[in-house]
GROMACS .gro file of C-alpha atoms in nm:
model
  177
    1MET     CA    1 -15.858  12.697   5.427
    2ALA     CA    2 -15.867  12.347   5.571
    3LEU     CA    3 -15.628  12.067   5.481
    4ASN     CA    4 -15.714  11.842   5.190
    5GLN     CA    5 -15.940  11.567   5.321
    6TYR     CA    6 -15.813  11.312   5.067
    7PHE     CA    7 -15.452  11.313   5.190
    8ARG     CA    8 -15.381  11.186   5.538
    9GLN     CA    9 -15.078  11.399   5.623
   10TYR     CA   10 -14.950  11.251   5.949
   11GLN     CA   11 -15.141  10.927   6.000
   12GLY     CA   12 -14.878  10.664   5.924
   13GLN     CA   13 -14.787  10.509   5.589
   14SER     CA   14 -15.043  10.562   5.316
   15ASN     CA   15 -15.062  10.480   4.948
   16GLU     CA   16 -14.993  10.843   4.864
   17ALA     CA   17 -14.678  10.843   5.079
   18GLU     CA   18 -14.549  10.528   4.906
   19LEU     CA   19 -14.620  10.681   4.565
   20PHE     CA   20 -14.442  11.003   4.661
   21GLN     CA   21 -14.140  10.805   4.790
   22GLY     CA   22 -14.133  10.625   4.456
   23PHE     CA   23 -14.123  10.959   4.274
   24VAL     CA   24 -13.838  11.083   4.492
   25THR     CA   25 -13.636  10.764   4.441
   26GLU     CA   26 -13.698  10.767   4.067
   27SER     CA   27 -13.599  11.133   4.034
   28ILE     CA   28 -13.270  11.060   4.213
   29GLN     CA   29 -13.213  10.768   3.976
   30MET     CA   30 -13.285  10.995   3.676
   31LEU     CA   31 -13.094  11.307   3.783
   32GLY     CA   32 -12.827  11.158   4.008
   33VAL     CA   33 -12.498  10.983   3.942
   34ASN     CA   34 -12.377  10.634   4.023
   35CYS     CA   35 -12.141  10.642   4.319
   36TYR     CA   36 -11.988  10.389   4.554
   37TYR     CA   37 -12.065  10.392   4.924
   38ILE     CA   38 -11.765  10.249   5.110
   39LYS     CA   39 -11.812  10.137   5.469
   40ARG     CA   40 -11.536  10.198   5.722
   41ASP     CA   41 -11.436   9.889   5.917
   42SER     CA   42 -11.313  10.020   6.249
   43GLY     CA   43 -11.051   9.850   6.458
   44ALA     CA   44 -10.922  10.004   6.778
   45PHE     CA   45 -11.024  10.369   6.818
   46ASP     CA   46 -10.769  10.586   6.999
   47ASN     CA   47 -10.955  10.838   7.216
   48ILE     CA   48 -10.640  11.037   7.293
   49PHE     CA   49 -10.559  11.117   6.930
   50ASN     CA   50 -10.923  11.089   6.817
   51GLU     CA   51 -10.839  10.852   6.532
   52ASP     CA   52 -10.862  10.492   6.425
   53ARG     CA   53 -10.517  10.369   6.323
   54THR     CA   54 -10.647  10.034   6.201
   55ALA     CA   55 -10.932  10.152   5.978
   56ALA     CA   56 -10.995   9.956   5.662
   57PHE     CA   57 -11.234   9.990   5.369
   58THR     CA   58 -11.333   9.651   5.232
   59ASP     CA   59 -11.682   9.687   5.086
   60ALA     CA   60 -11.806   9.917   4.809
   61ASP     CA   61 -12.177   9.930   4.722
   62GLU     CA   62 -12.287  10.105   4.404
   63ILE     CA   63 -12.581  10.339   4.460
   64GLU     CA   64 -12.733  10.638   4.286
   65ILE     CA   65 -12.684  10.971   4.461
   66TYR     CA   66 -12.812  11.317   4.378
   67VAL     CA   67 -12.547  11.590   4.395
   68ALA     CA   68 -12.733  11.881   4.557
   69ASN     CA   69 -12.477  12.153   4.484
   70ALA     CA   70 -12.436  12.085   4.114
   71GLU     CA   71 -12.249  12.410   4.043
   72GLY     CA   72 -11.935  12.257   4.191
   73PHE     CA   73 -11.779  12.198   4.526
   74LYS     CA   74 -11.900  12.430   4.795
   75GLY     CA   75 -11.576  12.595   4.891
   76SER     CA   76 -11.511  12.700   5.240
   77ASP     CA   77 -11.362  13.026   5.364
   78ASN     CA   78 -11.137  12.810   5.580
   79ASP     CA   79 -10.894  12.711   5.302
   80ILE     CA   80 -10.551  12.783   5.443
   81ILE     CA   81 -10.187  12.754   5.353
   82SER     CA   82  -9.979  12.620   5.637
   83LYS     CA   83  -9.630  12.482   5.676
   84PHE     CA   84  -9.781  12.141   5.593
   85GLY     CA   85  -9.922  12.255   5.258
   86LEU     CA   86 -10.255  12.374   5.120
   87ASP     CA   87 -10.556  12.262   5.322
   88LEU     CA   88 -10.868  12.257   5.103
   89ASN     CA   89 -11.200  12.228   5.282
   90ASP     CA   90 -11.422  12.171   4.980
   91GLU     CA   91 -11.759  12.021   5.067
   92LEU     CA   92 -12.013  11.830   4.866
   93GLU     CA   93 -12.382  11.807   4.952
   94LEU     CA   94 -12.554  11.485   4.850
   95GLU     CA   95 -12.901  11.336   4.877
   96ILE     CA   96 -12.968  10.963   4.896
   97SER     CA   97 -13.307  10.792   4.887
   98LYS     CA   98 -13.375  10.635   5.228
   99PRO     CA   99 -13.528  10.305   5.113
  100ARG     CA  100 -13.266  10.256   4.839
  101PHE     CA  101 -12.984  10.321   5.086
  102ILE     CA  102 -13.123  10.071   5.336
  103GLU     CA  103 -13.177   9.815   5.058
  104VAL     CA  104 -12.837   9.848   4.887
  105VAL     CA  105 -12.595   9.940   5.167
  106GLU     CA  106 -12.779   9.749   5.441
  107LEU     CA  107 -12.733  10.019   5.704
  108ASN     CA  108 -13.004  10.227   5.870
  109GLU     CA  109 -12.836  10.557   5.781
  110PRO     CA  110 -12.508  10.692   5.641
  111ARG     CA  111 -12.231  10.708   5.901
  112ALA     CA  112 -11.972  10.977   5.958
  113GLY     CA  113 -11.633  10.843   5.853
  114ASP     CA  114 -11.763  10.627   5.569
  115LEU     CA  115 -11.655  10.717   5.216
  116ILE     CA  116 -11.830  10.800   4.891
  117TYR     CA  117 -11.641  10.754   4.566
  118LEU     CA  118 -11.764  10.977   4.284
  119PRO     CA  119 -11.635  10.822   3.956
  120LEU     CA  120 -11.757  11.124   3.760
  121SER     CA  121 -11.481  11.340   3.909
  122ASP     CA  122 -11.261  11.050   4.026
  123THR     CA  123 -11.280  11.188   4.379
  124LEU     CA  124 -11.312  11.022   4.716
  125PHE     CA  125 -11.520  11.197   4.982
  126GLU     CA  126 -11.547  11.132   5.355
  127ILE     CA  127 -11.888  11.176   5.515
  128LYS     CA  128 -11.871  11.443   5.784
  129TYR     CA  129 -12.241  11.470   5.863
  130ALA     CA  130 -12.555  11.282   5.765
  131ASP     CA  131 -12.891  11.447   5.832
  132ASN     CA  132 -13.173  11.198   5.853
  133GLU     CA  133 -13.430  11.450   5.970
  134ASP     CA  134 -13.555  11.734   5.753
  135THR     CA  135 -13.759  12.026   5.875
  136PHE     CA  136 -14.026  11.954   5.613
  137TYR     CA  137 -14.210  11.622   5.644
  138SER     CA  138 -14.393  11.558   5.319
  139LEU     CA  139 -14.684  11.324   5.390
  140GLY     CA  140 -14.549  11.259   5.738
  141GLN     CA  141 -14.199  11.130   5.651
  142THR     CA  142 -13.860  11.242   5.531
  143ARG     CA  143 -13.762  11.089   5.199
  144VAL     CA  144 -13.384  11.136   5.169
  145PHE     CA  145 -13.065  11.141   5.370
  146LYS     CA  146 -12.884  11.473   5.327
  147VAL     CA  147 -12.511  11.409   5.347
  148THR     CA  148 -12.228  11.660   5.379
  149ALA     CA  149 -11.890  11.523   5.271
  150GLU     CA  150 -11.536  11.658   5.234
  151ILE     CA  151 -11.253  11.541   5.012
  152PHE     CA  152 -11.090  11.241   5.178
  153ASP     CA  153 -10.727  11.265   5.281
  154PRO     CA  154 -10.595  10.908   5.314
  155SER     CA  155 -10.358  10.836   5.601
  156GLY     CA  156 -10.262  10.473   5.588
  157GLU     CA  157 -10.602  10.304   5.571
  158ASP     CA  158 -10.627   9.966   5.399
  159PHE     CA  159 -10.838   9.956   5.083
  160ALA     CA  160 -10.968   9.622   4.954
  161THR     CA  161 -11.297   9.724   4.794
  162GLY     CA  162 -11.262   9.540   4.464
  163LEU     CA  163 -11.242   9.870   4.273
  164GLU     CA  164 -10.909   9.915   4.093
  165GLU     CA  165 -10.929  10.294   4.124
  166LEU     CA  166 -10.936  10.277   4.503
  167ASP     CA  167 -10.748   9.969   4.613
  168GLY     CA  168 -10.405  10.121   4.543
  169ILE     CA  169 -10.460  10.448   4.729
  170GLY     CA  170 -10.264  10.356   5.041
  171ASP     CA  171  -9.981  10.212   4.832
  172GLU     CA  172  -9.948  10.529   4.623
  173ILE     CA  173  -9.921  10.754   4.927
  174PHE     CA  174  -9.669  10.552   5.126
  175ASN     CA  175  -9.492  10.393   4.823
  176THR     CA  176  -9.551  10.042   4.948
  177GLU     CA  177  -9.683   9.743   4.760
   0.00000   0.00000   0.00000
């Protein structure tokens, strides 16, 4: 059977592709949750220790995100107990509409190291991987960013996002004010 002659699958942007993107964005807005995307402001990256000692989080943008694994955190078999305590490697899979992300956050794609605050569970997640290419191109384009994030473990970063829930995180851990 031949392809449908009324839909131009891979010939650039078409009205059908724009309509389909609208459906995807609207479904994320209907079925998703409001989260905050928090950009990491990097200072001086230390290549020896593979860390940024001067990282700060100063901007939080509210955006709707679809939680792909709605049955809970996707636990890892790598949870371990060490002399430093329990190391939980819980992951969360999220989907974000591409045009909404570019419009609201003003970045081309989610970046590893940025944070997502999920008020529903009062949890802060660090983006580990953002997939901007899917194996299935509906009407010639991918529609969402698929993000894998882990629970964030703060280690002295400065928080000045304007959100009361987050701005005191560094102070609580190191007992400074």
